[in-house]
Coordinates of N, CA and C in Angstrom, one line a residue:
M1 N 0.8 -1.2 0.0 CA 0.0 0.0 0.0 C 0.9 1.3 0.0
S2 N 2.0 1.2 0.7 CA 2.9 2.4 0.7 C 3.4 2.7 -0.7
L3 N 3.5 1.8 -1.6 CA 3.9 2.0 -2.9 C 2.8 2.8 -3.7
F4 N 1.5 2.4 -3.5 CA 0.4 3.0 -4.1 C 0.0 4.4 -3.6
A5 N 0.1 4.5 -2.3 CA -0.5 5.7 -1.6 C -0.1 7.0 -2.2
P6 N 1.1 7.3 -2.5 CA 1.5 8.6 -3.1 C 0.7 8.9 -4.4
Y7 N 0.2 7.9 -5.1 CA -0.4 8.0 -6.4 C -1.9 7.9 -6.3
L8 N -2.5 7.7 -5.2 CA -3.9 7.5 -5.0 C -4.5 8.8 -4.4
R9 N -5.7 9.0 -4.8 CA -6.5 10.1 -4.1 C -8.0 9.6 -4.1
L10 N -8.7 10.0 -3.1 CA -10.1 9.7 -2.9 C -10.9 10.5 -3.8
A11 N -11.6 9.9 -4.7 CA -12.5 10.7 -5.6 C -13.9 10.8 -5.1
H12 N -14.4 9.7 -4.5 CA -15.7 9.7 -4.0 C -15.9 8.6 -2.9
Q13 N -16.7 8.8 -2.0 CA -17.0 7.8 -1.0 C -18.4 7.9 -0.4
I14 N -19.0 6.8 -0.3 CA -20.2 6.6 0.5 C -20.0 5.4 1.4
P15 N -20.8 5.3 2.4 CA -20.5 4.1 3.3 C -20.5 2.8 2.6
G16 N -19.4 2.1 2.7 CA -19.3 0.8 2.1 C -18.8 0.8 0.7
R17 N -18.5 2.0 0.1 CA -18.0 2.1 -1.2 C -17.1 3.3 -1.4
V18 N -15.9 3.0 -2.1 CA -15.0 4.1 -2.3 C -14.5 4.1 -3.7
R19 N -14.3 5.3 -4.3 CA -13.7 5.3 -5.6 C -12.4 6.1 -5.5
L20 N -11.3 5.4 -6.0 CA -10.0 6.0 -5.9 C -9.5 6.3 -7.3
K21 N -8.8 7.4 -7.4 CA -8.2 7.7 -8.7 C -6.6 7.6 -8.6
L22 N -6.1 7.0 -9.6 CA -4.6 6.8 -9.7 C -4.0 7.9 -10.6
D23 N -3.1 8.6 -10.0 CA -2.4 9.7 -10.8 C -1.6 9.1 -12.0
A24 N -1.6 9.8 -13.0 CA -0.9 9.4 -14.3 C 0.6 9.1 -14.0
A25 N 1.2 9.8 -13.0 CA 2.6 9.5 -12.7 C 2.9 8.1 -12.2
A26 N 1.9 7.4 -11.7 CA 2.0 6.0 -11.3 C 2.4 5.1 -12.4
L27 N 2.0 5.5 -13.6 CA 2.2 4.6 -14.8 C 3.7 4.7 -15.2
D28 N 4.5 5.6 -14.6 CA 5.9 5.6 -14.8 C 6.7 4.8 -13.8
V29 N 6.0 4.2 -12.8 CA 6.7 3.4 -11.8 C 6.6 1.9 -12.4
P30 N 7.8 1.3 -12.7 CA 7.8 0.0 -13.3 C 7.0 -1.1 -12.5
L31 N 7.1 -1.1 -11.2 CA 6.5 -2.1 -10.4 C 4.9 -1.9 -10.5
L32 N 4.5 -0.7 -10.5 CA 3.0 -0.5 -10.6 C 2.5 -0.8 -12.0
R33 N 3.2 -0.4 -13.0 CA 2.9 -0.6 -14.3 C 2.8 -2.1 -14.6
G34 N 3.7 -2.9 -14.0 CA 3.8 -4.3 -14.3 C 2.8 -5.1 -13.6
L35 N 2.1 -4.6 -12.6 CA 1.1 -5.3 -11.8 C -0.1 -5.7 -12.7
G36 N -0.7 -4.8 -13.4 CA -1.8 -5.1 -14.2 C -3.1 -5.2 -13.4
A37 N -4.2 -4.9 -14.1 CA -5.5 -4.9 -13.4 C -5.9 -6.3 -12.9
Q38 N -5.6 -7.3 -13.6 CA -6.0 -8.7 -13.1 C -5.3 -9.1 -11.8
A39 N -4.0 -8.8 -11.8 CA -3.2 -9.1 -10.6 C -3.7 -8.3 -9.4
L40 N -4.0 -7.0 -9.7 CA -4.5 -6.2 -8.6 C -5.9 -6.7 -8.1
Q41 N -6.7 -7.1 -9.1 CA -8.0 -7.6 -8.7 C -7.9 -8.8 -7.8
Q42 N -7.0 -9.7 -8.2 CA -6.8 -11.0 -7.5 C -6.3 -10.7 -6.1
A43 N -5.4 -9.7 -5.9 CA -4.9 -9.4 -4.6 C -5.9 -8.8 -3.8
L44 N -6.7 -7.9 -4.3 CA -7.8 -7.2 -3.5 C -8.9 -8.1 -3.2
A45 N -9.2 -9.1 -4.0 CA -10.2 -10.1 -3.7 C -10.0 -10.9 -2.5
S46 N -8.7 -11.0 -2.1 CA -8.4 -11.8 -0.9 C -8.4 -10.9 0.4
V47 N -8.6 -9.7 0.3 CA -8.6 -8.8 1.4 C -9.9 -8.9 2.2
R48 N -9.8 -9.3 3.5 CA -10.9 -9.4 4.3 C -11.7 -8.1 4.4
G49 N -13.0 -8.2 4.1 CA -13.9 -7.1 4.1 C -14.1 -6.5 2.8
V50 N -13.3 -6.8 1.8 CA -13.5 -6.3 0.4 C -14.5 -7.2 -0.2
Q51 N -15.6 -6.6 -0.7 CA -16.7 -7.4 -1.3 C -16.6 -7.4 -2.8
D52 N -16.1 -6.3 -3.4 CA -16.0 -6.2 -4.9 C -15.0 -5.2 -5.2
F53 N -14.4 -5.3 -6.3 CA -13.3 -4.4 -6.8 C -13.4 -4.3 -8.3
S54 N -13.5 -3.1 -8.8 CA -13.4 -3.0 -10.3 C -12.4 -1.9 -10.6
F55 N -11.7 -2.1 -11.7 CA -10.6 -1.1 -12.1 C -10.9 -0.7 -13.5
N56 N -10.9 0.6 -13.8 CA -11.0 1.1 -15.1 C -9.7 1.8 -15.5
L57 N -8.9 1.1 -16.3 CA -7.6 1.5 -16.6 C -7.6 2.8 -17.4
L58 N -8.5 3.0 -18.3 CA -8.6 4.2 -19.1 C -8.9 5.5 -18.2
A59 N -9.7 5.3 -17.2 CA -10.1 6.4 -16.3 C -9.1 6.4 -15.1
R60 N -8.2 5.4 -15.0 CA -7.3 5.3 -13.9 C -8.0 5.4 -12.6
S61 N -9.1 4.7 -12.4 CA -9.9 4.7 -11.2 C -10.3 3.3 -10.8
C62 N -10.5 3.1 -9.6 CA -11.0 1.8 -9.1 C -12.1 2.1 -8.1
V63 N -13.1 1.2 -8.0 CA -14.2 1.2 -7.1 C -14.0 0.0 -6.2
I64 N -14.0 0.2 -4.9 CA -13.9 -0.9 -3.9 C -15.2 -0.8 -3.1
T65 N -15.9 -1.9 -3.1 CA -17.1 -2.1 -2.3 C -16.6 -3.0 -1.1
Y66 N -16.9 -2.5 0.1 CA -16.4 -3.2 1.3 C -17.4 -3.2 2.4
D67 N -17.2 -4.1 3.3 CA -18.0 -4.3 4.5 C -17.5 -3.2 5.5
N68 N -18.3 -2.2 5.8 CA -17.8 -1.2 6.7 C -17.9 -1.5 8.2
A69 N -18.4 -2.8 8.4 CA -18.2 -3.3 9.8 C -16.8 -3.9 10.0
T70 N -16.2 -4.2 8.9 CA -14.8 -4.8 9.0 C -13.8 -3.7 8.7
I71 N -14.0 -2.9 7.7 CA -13.1 -1.8 7.3 C -13.9 -0.5 7.6
P72 N -13.5 0.3 8.5 CA -14.2 1.5 8.9 C -14.2 2.5 7.7
D73 N -15.2 3.2 7.5 CA -15.3 4.2 6.4 C -14.2 5.2 6.5
A74 N -13.8 5.6 7.6 CA -12.7 6.6 7.8 C -11.3 6.1 7.5
A75 N -11.2 4.7 7.3 CA -9.9 4.1 7.0 C -9.3 4.6 5.7
W76 N -10.1 4.7 4.7 CA -9.6 5.1 3.4 C -9.0 6.5 3.3
P77 N -9.8 7.5 3.7 CA -9.2 8.9 3.7 C -8.0 9.0 4.7
D78 N -8.1 8.4 5.8 CA -7.1 8.5 6.8 C -5.8 7.8 6.3
L79 N -5.9 6.7 5.7 CA -4.7 6.0 5.2 C -4.1 6.8 4.1
L80 N -4.9 7.3 3.1 CA -4.3 8.0 2.0 C -3.7 9.3 2.5
A81 N -4.2 9.9 3.5 CA -3.6 11.1 4.1 C -2.5 10.8 5.1
Q82 N -2.2 9.6 5.2 CA -1.1 9.1 6.1 C -1.4 9.5 7.6
R83 N -2.6 9.6 8.0 CA -3.0 9.8 9.4 C -2.9 8.5 10.1
S84 N -2.4 8.5 11.3 CA -2.2 7.2 12.0 C -3.4 7.1 13.0
S85 N -4.6 7.0 12.4 CA -5.8 6.8 13.2 C -6.1 5.3 13.4
V86 N -7.0 5.0 14.3 CA -7.4 3.7 14.6 C -8.0 3.0 13.3
S87 N -8.8 3.8 12.6 CA -9.3 3.3 11.3 C -8.3 2.9 10.3
A88 N -7.3 3.8 10.1 CA -6.2 3.5 9.2 C -5.4 2.3 9.6
Q89 N -5.1 2.2 10.9 CA -4.4 1.1 11.4 C -5.1 -0.2 11.2
T90 N -6.5 -0.2 11.3 CA -7.3 -1.4 11.1 C -7.1 -1.8 9.6
L91 N -7.2 -0.9 8.7 CA -7.1 -1.2 7.3 C -5.7 -1.7 7.0
L92 N -4.7 -1.0 7.5 CA -3.3 -1.5 7.3 C -3.1 -2.9 7.8
A93 N -3.7 -3.2 9.0 CA -3.6 -4.6 9.6 C -4.2 -5.6 8.6
I94 N -5.4 -5.3 8.1 CA -6.1 -6.2 7.2 C -5.3 -6.4 5.9
L95 N -4.7 -5.3 5.4 CA -3.9 -5.4 4.2 C -2.6 -6.2 4.4
Q96 N -2.0 -6.0 5.6 CA -0.8 -6.8 5.9 C -1.2 -8.3 6.1
E97 N -2.3 -8.6 6.7 CA -2.7 -9.9 6.8 C -2.9 -10.6 5.4
S98 N -3.5 -9.9 4.5 CA -3.7 -10.4 3.1 C -2.4 -10.6 2.4
Y99 N -1.5 -9.6 2.6 CA -0.2 -9.7 2.0 C 0.5 -10.9 2.5
E100 N 0.5 -11.2 3.8 CA 1.2 -12.3 4.3 C 0.6 -13.6 3.8
E101 N -0.7 -13.7 3.6 CA -1.4 -14.9 3.1 C -1.0 -15.1 1.6
L102 N -0.9 -14.1 0.9 CA -0.5 -14.2 -0.5 C 1.0 -14.6 -0.6
R103 N 1.8 -13.9 0.2 CA 3.2 -14.2 0.2 C 3.6 -15.6 0.5
F104 N 2.9 -16.2 1.5 CA 3.2 -17.5 2.0 C 2.3 -18.6 1.4
G105 N 1.4 -18.2 0.5 CA 0.5 -19.1 -0.1 C -0.6 -19.7 0.8
Q106 N -1.0 -19.0 1.8 CA -2.0 -19.5 2.7 C -3.3 -18.9 2.2
H107 N -4.4 -19.7 2.3 CA -5.7 -19.1 2.0 C -6.7 -19.6 3.0

């Protein structure tokens, strides 16, 4: 997430749904460019609390539908603003948990 955060901004949010925009500069980062929408979708599908994810490459935006009982609504803006709130820490812990599962092949 720390790799993406500088290139993401919150475009719109309602409870349980967030739209994020990816800055064009992110396309110059080889690791980000190499990920691709399918790999990103697979990674986010394994995140606890994420119910749906769609990515529009042409618009450089993604919509994440999530369970706001698991991921607090304040987590997204707090995390992107690098605020160390309880909400942001909750989301970071969930993302770390998913990363570890993917990294070590656990499901």
